[in-house]
Tab-separated table of C-alpha atoms in Angstrom:
chain	number	residue	atom	x	y	z
A	26	MET	CA	64.451	-53.302	2.206
A	27	ALA	CA	64.785	-49.802	3.593
A	28	THR	CA	63.956	-48.419	0.199
A	29	VAL	CA	60.741	-50.436	0.044
A	30	ALA	CA	59.737	-49.340	3.569
A	31	THR	CA	60.450	-45.715	2.742
A	32	SER	CA	58.376	-45.977	-0.411
A	33	SER	CA	55.474	-47.547	1.488
A	34	PHE	CA	55.641	-44.841	4.177
A	35	GLN	CA	55.682	-42.137	1.516
A	36	LYS	CA	52.549	-43.603	-0.136
A	37	HIS	CA	50.794	-43.878	3.235
A	38	ARG	CA	51.654	-40.277	4.135
A	39	ASP	CA	50.592	-38.809	0.822
A	40	GLY	CA	47.350	-40.772	0.862
A	41	PRO	CA	45.775	-42.581	-2.027
A	42	PRO	CA	46.317	-41.149	-5.468
A	43	ASP	CA	43.673	-38.794	-6.850
A	44	LYS	CA	40.848	-40.609	-8.518
A	45	PRO	CA	40.222	-39.793	-12.137
A	46	PRO	CA	37.087	-37.685	-12.669
A	47	ALA	CA	33.956	-39.713	-13.073
A	48	PRO	CA	32.755	-39.862	-16.632
A	49	HIS	CA	29.848	-37.650	-17.687
A	50	THR	CA	30.190	-35.390	-14.603
A	51	GLY	CA	29.472	-32.320	-16.707
A	52	LYS	CA	26.324	-33.876	-18.135
A	53	ARG	CA	25.059	-34.755	-14.674
A	54	ARG	CA	25.650	-31.220	-13.419
A	55	LEU	CA	23.867	-29.789	-16.454
A	56	SER	CA	20.977	-32.184	-15.847
A	57	ARG	CA	20.707	-31.022	-12.228
A	58	GLN	CA	20.667	-27.390	-13.370
A	59	ARG	CA	17.885	-28.086	-15.856
A	60	ALA	CA	15.752	-30.037	-13.409
A	61	PRO	CA	14.192	-27.020	-11.585
A	62	TRP	CA	12.856	-25.708	-14.892
A	63	TRP	CA	10.591	-28.736	-15.165
A	64	PHE	CA	8.907	-27.622	-11.938
A	65	VAL	CA	8.515	-24.057	-13.241
A	66	LEU	CA	7.037	-25.029	-16.602
A	67	PRO	CA	3.423	-25.583	-15.372
A	68	ALA	CA	3.329	-22.134	-13.772
A	69	LEU	CA	4.910	-20.552	-16.852
A	70	ALA	CA	2.399	-22.286	-19.117
A	71	PHE	CA	-0.514	-21.076	-16.979
A	72	PHE	CA	0.913	-17.522	-16.891
A	73	ALA	CA	1.351	-17.524	-20.662
A	74	PHE	CA	-2.211	-18.788	-21.188
A	75	VAL	CA	-3.816	-16.328	-18.774
A	76	VAL	CA	-1.625	-13.229	-19.248
A	77	LEU	CA	0.761	-13.309	-22.199
A	78	VAL	CA	-1.560	-14.684	-24.879
A	79	PRO	CA	-4.504	-12.350	-24.027
A	80	SER	CA	-2.101	-9.395	-23.820
A	81	ALA	CA	-0.657	-10.165	-27.251
A	82	GLN	CA	-4.136	-10.596	-28.687
A	83	GLY	CA	-5.263	-7.347	-27.094
A	84	GLY	CA	-2.240	-5.567	-28.489
A	85	TRP	CA	-3.266	-6.685	-31.974
A	86	TRP	CA	-6.794	-5.321	-31.486
A	87	ALA	CA	-5.302	-1.866	-30.927
A	88	PHE	CA	-4.633	-1.779	-34.670
A	89	THR	CA	-8.248	-2.562	-35.559
A	90	ASP	CA	-11.577	-0.722	-35.385
A	91	TRP	CA	-13.258	-3.429	-33.278
A	92	ASP	CA	-16.226	-2.227	-31.213
A	93	GLY	CA	-15.987	-5.073	-28.681
A	94	ILE	CA	-19.194	-6.744	-29.897
A	95	SER	CA	-19.096	-7.309	-33.646
A	96	PRO	CA	-17.185	-10.364	-34.887
A	97	VAL	CA	-15.807	-8.220	-37.721
A	98	LYS	CA	-12.511	-6.427	-37.147
A	99	HIS	CA	-10.912	-4.201	-39.781
A	100	PHE	CA	-7.200	-3.511	-39.682
A	101	VAL	CA	-6.664	0.265	-39.515
A	102	GLY	CA	-2.937	0.427	-38.828
A	103	LEU	CA	-1.892	3.386	-36.700
A	104	ASP	CA	-5.176	5.290	-37.086
A	105	GLN	CA	-6.172	4.686	-33.452
A	106	PHE	CA	-2.887	6.156	-32.244
A	107	ARG	CA	-3.264	9.164	-34.549
A	108	THR	CA	-6.731	9.734	-33.125
A	109	LEU	CA	-5.293	9.483	-29.634
A	110	TRP	CA	-2.673	12.104	-30.443
A	111	HIS	CA	-5.402	14.613	-31.376
A	112	ASP	CA	-7.831	13.654	-28.595
A	113	GLN	CA	-8.097	16.598	-26.191
A	114	ALA	CA	-9.818	14.504	-23.518
A	115	ALA	CA	-6.926	12.032	-23.556
A	116	ARG	CA	-4.353	14.810	-23.293
A	117	ASP	CA	-6.222	16.337	-20.368
A	118	ALA	CA	-6.371	12.906	-18.736
A	119	VAL	CA	-2.585	12.576	-19.053
A	120	GLY	CA	-2.113	15.852	-17.189
A	121	THR	CA	-4.601	14.841	-14.506
A	122	THR	CA	-2.918	11.448	-14.116
A	123	LEU	CA	0.496	13.042	-13.693
A	124	LEU	CA	-0.831	15.528	-11.122
A	125	ALA	CA	-2.486	12.762	-9.140
A	126	ALA	CA	0.599	10.524	-9.288
A	127	ILE	CA	2.915	13.319	-8.144
A	128	GLY	CA	0.583	14.379	-5.330
A	129	ILE	CA	0.076	10.821	-4.106
A	130	THR	CA	3.789	10.025	-4.243
A	131	ILE	CA	4.942	13.081	-2.328
A	132	VAL	CA	2.252	13.245	0.365
A	133	GLN	CA	1.857	9.505	0.907
A	134	ASN	CA	5.580	8.911	1.389
A	135	ALA	CA	6.058	11.990	3.552
A	136	ILE	CA	3.261	10.896	5.890
A	137	GLY	CA	4.404	7.268	5.786
A	138	LEU	CA	7.931	8.252	6.770
A	139	LEU	CA	6.699	10.439	9.641
A	140	LEU	CA	4.481	7.624	10.893
A	141	ALA	CA	7.357	5.150	10.663
A	142	LEU	CA	9.659	7.442	12.641
A	143	GLY	CA	6.932	7.879	15.233
A	144	VAL	CA	6.057	4.219	15.769
A	145	ASN	CA	9.753	3.264	15.704
A	146	ALA	CA	10.236	5.239	18.905
A	147	HIS	CA	10.029	3.497	22.259
A	148	LEU	CA	6.353	4.153	22.896
A	149	LYS	CA	4.180	1.826	24.957
A	150	SER	CA	1.379	2.037	22.405
A	151	ARG	CA	3.583	1.617	19.309
A	152	ASN	CA	2.202	-1.825	18.428
A	153	ILE	CA	-1.394	-0.614	18.622
A	154	LEU	CA	-0.510	2.456	16.536
A	155	ARG	CA	1.102	0.288	13.875
A	156	VAL	CA	-2.071	-1.753	13.539
A	157	LEU	CA	-4.294	1.327	13.420
A	158	PHE	CA	-2.186	3.107	10.804
A	159	PHE	CA	-1.888	0.018	8.606
A	160	ALA	CA	-5.542	-1.047	8.891
A	161	PRO	CA	-6.873	1.123	5.996
A	162	ALA	CA	-4.452	-0.551	3.582
A	163	VAL	CA	-6.220	-3.911	3.954
A	164	ILE	CA	-9.629	-2.475	3.031
A	165	THR	CA	-10.703	-2.897	-0.581
A	166	PRO	CA	-10.212	0.404	-2.474
A	167	VAL	CA	-13.812	0.271	-3.743
A	168	VAL	CA	-15.178	-0.015	-0.189
A	169	THR	CA	-12.930	2.834	0.936
A	170	ALA	CA	-14.105	4.986	-1.963
A	171	TYR	CA	-17.792	4.421	-1.158
A	172	LEU	CA	-17.148	5.266	2.487
A	173	TRP	CA	-15.428	8.535	1.650
A	174	LYS	CA	-18.021	9.378	-0.987
A	175	TYR	CA	-20.623	9.581	1.774
A	176	LEU	CA	-18.253	11.496	4.041
A	177	TYR	CA	-17.596	14.010	1.232
A	178	ALA	CA	-21.302	14.547	0.472
A	179	PRO	CA	-22.525	18.177	0.786
A	180	GLU	CA	-24.459	17.195	3.912
A	181	GLY	CA	-21.952	14.531	4.907
A	182	ALA	CA	-19.905	14.068	8.039
A	183	ILE	CA	-16.959	16.252	6.993
A	184	ASN	CA	-19.025	19.367	6.321
A	185	ALA	CA	-21.132	18.689	9.422
A	186	LEU	CA	-17.986	18.434	11.554
A	187	LEU	CA	-16.575	21.663	10.131
A	188	LYS	CA	-19.834	23.441	10.923
A	189	ALA	CA	-19.953	21.972	14.427
A	190	VAL	CA	-16.482	23.277	15.327
A	191	GLY	CA	-17.135	26.748	13.942
A	192	LEU	CA	-15.315	26.273	10.627
A	193	GLY	CA	-18.381	26.305	8.438
A	194	PHE	CA	-16.681	28.655	5.981
A	195	LEU	CA	-14.369	25.761	5.024
A	196	ARG	CA	-17.236	23.555	3.856
A	197	GLN	CA	-16.921	22.470	0.236
A	198	ASP	CA	-18.666	20.488	-2.417
A	199	TRP	CA	-15.699	18.161	-2.190
A	200	LEU	CA	-16.523	15.994	-5.179
A	201	GLY	CA	-18.552	18.516	-7.178
A	202	ASP	CA	-16.061	21.380	-7.394
A	203	PRO	CA	-13.621	20.930	-10.320
A	204	ASP	CA	-10.885	22.716	-8.369
A	205	VAL	CA	-11.211	20.458	-5.323
A	206	ALA	CA	-12.447	17.082	-6.592
A	207	LEU	CA	-9.099	15.675	-7.768
A	208	TRP	CA	-7.338	16.521	-4.511
A	209	SER	CA	-10.221	15.048	-2.543
A	210	VAL	CA	-9.644	11.744	-4.327
A	211	VAL	CA	-5.882	12.030	-3.801
A	212	ALA	CA	-6.487	12.550	-0.074
A	213	VAL	CA	-8.451	9.287	0.075
A	214	VAL	CA	-5.644	7.360	-1.646
A	215	VAL	CA	-3.080	8.876	0.722
A	216	TRP	CA	-5.235	8.066	3.761
A	217	GLN	CA	-5.553	4.456	2.671
A	218	PHE	CA	-1.965	3.694	1.693
A	219	ALA	CA	0.175	5.912	3.926
A	220	GLY	CA	0.183	3.048	6.436
A	221	TYR	CA	1.451	0.706	3.737
A	222	SER	CA	4.380	3.042	3.083
A	223	MET	CA	4.900	3.269	6.837
A	224	VAL	CA	5.421	-0.495	7.098
A	225	ILE	CA	8.111	-0.472	4.402
A	226	PHE	CA	9.886	2.491	5.980
A	227	LEU	CA	9.596	0.847	9.384
A	228	ALA	CA	11.272	-2.305	8.089
A	229	GLY	CA	14.141	-0.158	6.834
A	230	LEU	CA	14.444	1.703	10.135
A	231	GLN	CA	14.542	-1.496	12.154
A	232	SER	CA	17.353	-2.855	9.979
A	233	ILE	CA	19.633	0.016	11.062
A	234	PRO	CA	21.873	-1.116	13.955
A	235	GLN	CA	21.282	0.687	17.240
A	236	GLU	CA	25.018	1.341	17.537
A	237	ILE	CA	24.833	3.748	14.606
A	238	TYR	CA	22.204	5.858	16.372
A	239	GLU	CA	24.313	5.870	19.532
A	240	ALA	CA	27.492	6.827	17.665
A	241	ALA	CA	25.715	9.738	15.940
A	242	ALA	CA	24.339	10.915	19.294
A	243	VAL	CA	27.808	10.740	20.861
A	244	ASP	CA	29.194	12.825	18.003
A	245	GLY	CA	26.669	15.520	18.897
A	246	ALA	CA	24.366	15.152	15.874
A	247	GLY	CA	20.861	16.489	16.468
A	248	PRO	CA	17.651	14.746	15.337
A	249	VAL	CA	17.573	16.475	11.943
A	250	ARG	CA	21.273	15.882	11.333
A	251	ARG	CA	20.964	12.231	12.365
A	252	PHE	CA	18.091	11.717	10.002
A	253	TRP	CA	19.700	13.413	7.008
A	254	SER	CA	23.233	12.071	7.380
A	255	VAL	CA	22.646	8.669	8.999
A	256	ILE	CA	19.085	7.421	8.604
A	257	ARG	CA	18.262	8.722	5.116
A	258	PRO	CA	21.190	7.033	3.302
A	259	MET	CA	20.461	3.714	5.014
A	260	LEU	CA	16.770	4.011	4.120
A	261	ALA	CA	17.576	4.304	0.407
A	262	PRO	CA	16.236	0.817	-0.519
A	263	ALA	CA	12.962	1.447	1.335
A	264	ILE	CA	12.651	4.878	-0.280
A	265	THR	CA	13.161	3.334	-3.717
A	266	ILE	CA	10.486	0.698	-3.154
A	267	ASN	CA	7.950	3.168	-1.791
A	268	LEU	CA	8.482	5.714	-4.548
A	269	MET	CA	8.180	3.056	-7.236
A	270	LEU	CA	4.957	1.642	-5.788
A	271	SER	CA	3.440	5.092	-5.283
A	272	VAL	CA	4.216	6.320	-8.787
A	273	ILE	CA	2.950	3.160	-10.480
A	274	GLY	CA	-0.205	3.163	-8.345
A	275	GLY	CA	-0.818	6.831	-9.086
A	276	LEU	CA	-0.404	6.369	-12.845
A	277	LYS	CA	-2.892	3.473	-12.824
A	278	LEU	CA	-5.406	5.214	-10.537
A	279	PHE	CA	-8.936	4.053	-11.352
A	280	ASP	CA	-11.015	2.480	-8.563
A	281	GLN	CA	-11.285	5.496	-6.280
A	282	VAL	CA	-11.901	7.937	-9.126
A	283	TRP	CA	-14.572	5.819	-10.770
A	284	VAL	CA	-16.511	5.145	-7.581
A	285	MET	CA	-16.351	8.688	-6.241
A	286	THR	CA	-16.642	10.902	-9.341
A	287	GLN	CA	-16.629	8.750	-12.514
A	288	GLY	CA	-14.193	11.290	-13.900
A	289	GLY	CA	-16.348	14.321	-13.126
A	290	PRO	CA	-17.211	17.023	-12.671
A	291	GLY	CA	-16.674	17.937	-16.299
A	292	GLY	CA	-13.743	15.556	-16.688
A	293	ALA	CA	-11.786	17.256	-13.896
A	294	THR	CA	-10.828	13.923	-12.337
A	295	ASP	CA	-10.601	11.816	-15.492
A	296	THR	CA	-7.407	9.753	-15.475
A	297	LEU	CA	-6.089	7.669	-18.341
A	298	SER	CA	-7.631	4.580	-16.762
A	299	THR	CA	-11.113	6.079	-16.525
A	300	VAL	CA	-10.939	7.390	-20.099
A	301	ILE	CA	-9.913	3.914	-21.285
A	302	TYR	CA	-12.887	2.404	-19.441
A	303	LYS	CA	-15.319	4.913	-20.920
A	304	GLN	CA	-14.068	4.416	-24.471
A	305	ALA	CA	-14.411	0.633	-24.162
A	306	PHE	CA	-17.661	0.162	-22.247
A	307	GLN	CA	-19.614	3.374	-22.820
A	308	PHE	CA	-18.676	4.341	-26.386
A	309	ASN	CA	-17.900	0.816	-27.703
A	310	LYS	CA	-14.535	1.927	-29.090
A	311	TYR	CA	-12.722	-1.168	-27.951
A	312	GLY	CA	-9.816	-0.946	-30.378
A	313	TYR	CA	-9.277	2.699	-29.473
A	314	SER	CA	-9.379	1.924	-25.753
A	315	ILE	CA	-6.769	-0.817	-26.180
A	316	ALA	CA	-4.542	1.620	-28.061
A	317	MET	CA	-4.847	3.978	-25.094
A	318	GLY	CA	-4.069	1.061	-22.772
A	319	LEU	CA	-0.884	0.315	-24.701
A	320	VAL	CA	0.168	3.935	-24.454
A	321	LEU	CA	-0.531	3.900	-20.707
A	322	THR	CA	1.505	0.703	-20.310
A	323	LEU	CA	4.471	2.167	-22.183
A	324	PHE	CA	4.109	5.384	-20.197
A	325	VAL	CA	4.261	3.504	-16.895
A	326	ILE	CA	7.254	1.449	-18.069
A	327	VAL	CA	9.211	4.509	-19.187
A	328	VAL	CA	8.471	6.573	-16.083
A	329	SER	CA	9.186	3.640	-13.765
A	330	GLY	CA	12.404	2.792	-15.604
A	331	LEU	CA	13.702	6.355	-15.422
A	332	GLN	CA	12.750	6.582	-11.774
A	333	TYR	CA	14.362	3.257	-10.920
A	334	GLY	CA	17.571	4.208	-12.722
A	335	TYR	CA	17.818	7.501	-10.854
A	336	LEU	CA	17.013	5.982	-7.465
A	337	SER	CA	19.478	3.131	-8.025
A	338	ARG	CA	22.241	5.631	-8.709
A	339	GLN	CA	21.295	7.501	-5.548
A	340	GLU	CA	21.431	4.256	-3.574
A	341	LYS	CA	24.937	3.509	-4.824
A	342	LYS	CA	26.040	7.058	-4.049
A	343	ASN	CA	24.718	6.822	-0.474
A	344	SER	CA	26.097	3.328	0.170
């Protein structure tokens, strides 16, 4: 009797025996994992129809002599790319594109970081300043370019202001001088998107705990030392994002250049994007323009990949 009671107590204490696994559990889990893909398929199908299929078709046209109008397309192999290799205008456009991208990246991010540090301070007007600095970024680039085109005119507001304050000797033909035109366009891009970079830097600054600032101040670190040793490493993700966006935007620069100079004067502001546009819609060399577009795409991918790899290593080193 005692043995039976002990056995019953032991079963009650240990609880019910483990249930055998339900059949087909693995299949049910796999079915649940596959289910979200059914919701993604419509978007993927639309993306493939709108982006992937036209891109693949356009890539094929790069190996033809199509003029964009005629229904006849002759396969020419790599002839378009050989022509591109010997095209002096295209080579000059590559150099101009690189100069513009480097200038935009450096100046835009430097100004954006300074603005972010300024509006992150405990100023009463910081919210108003944030709105004012970010406002140009929401304006359409074409509208911004037309606005600055009138400001840059020989008798425009900029030259009139310089004359009014006694700096008439600084007046320029801002968009007509080959030595100045490119940097005038770069200045417009920086003016418009420095506030955008500011917002990203500001998000990074506000993610840094206040205790870290206080600890650095207690240790006697000055403003420059605090920035370089404390703030900069913790801003690495924001720096990576801003540099990537600036470089890609600079390499694809088109709207501002086309509205303000159309690549002039004398091709001084021609970027790869404007040369591609001219070849397609002015000279009816559609196949050649697509070949240039493919080269530009690969160029952006390679530069962005190298940049991302370097910045990622820097992030890991600083973390």
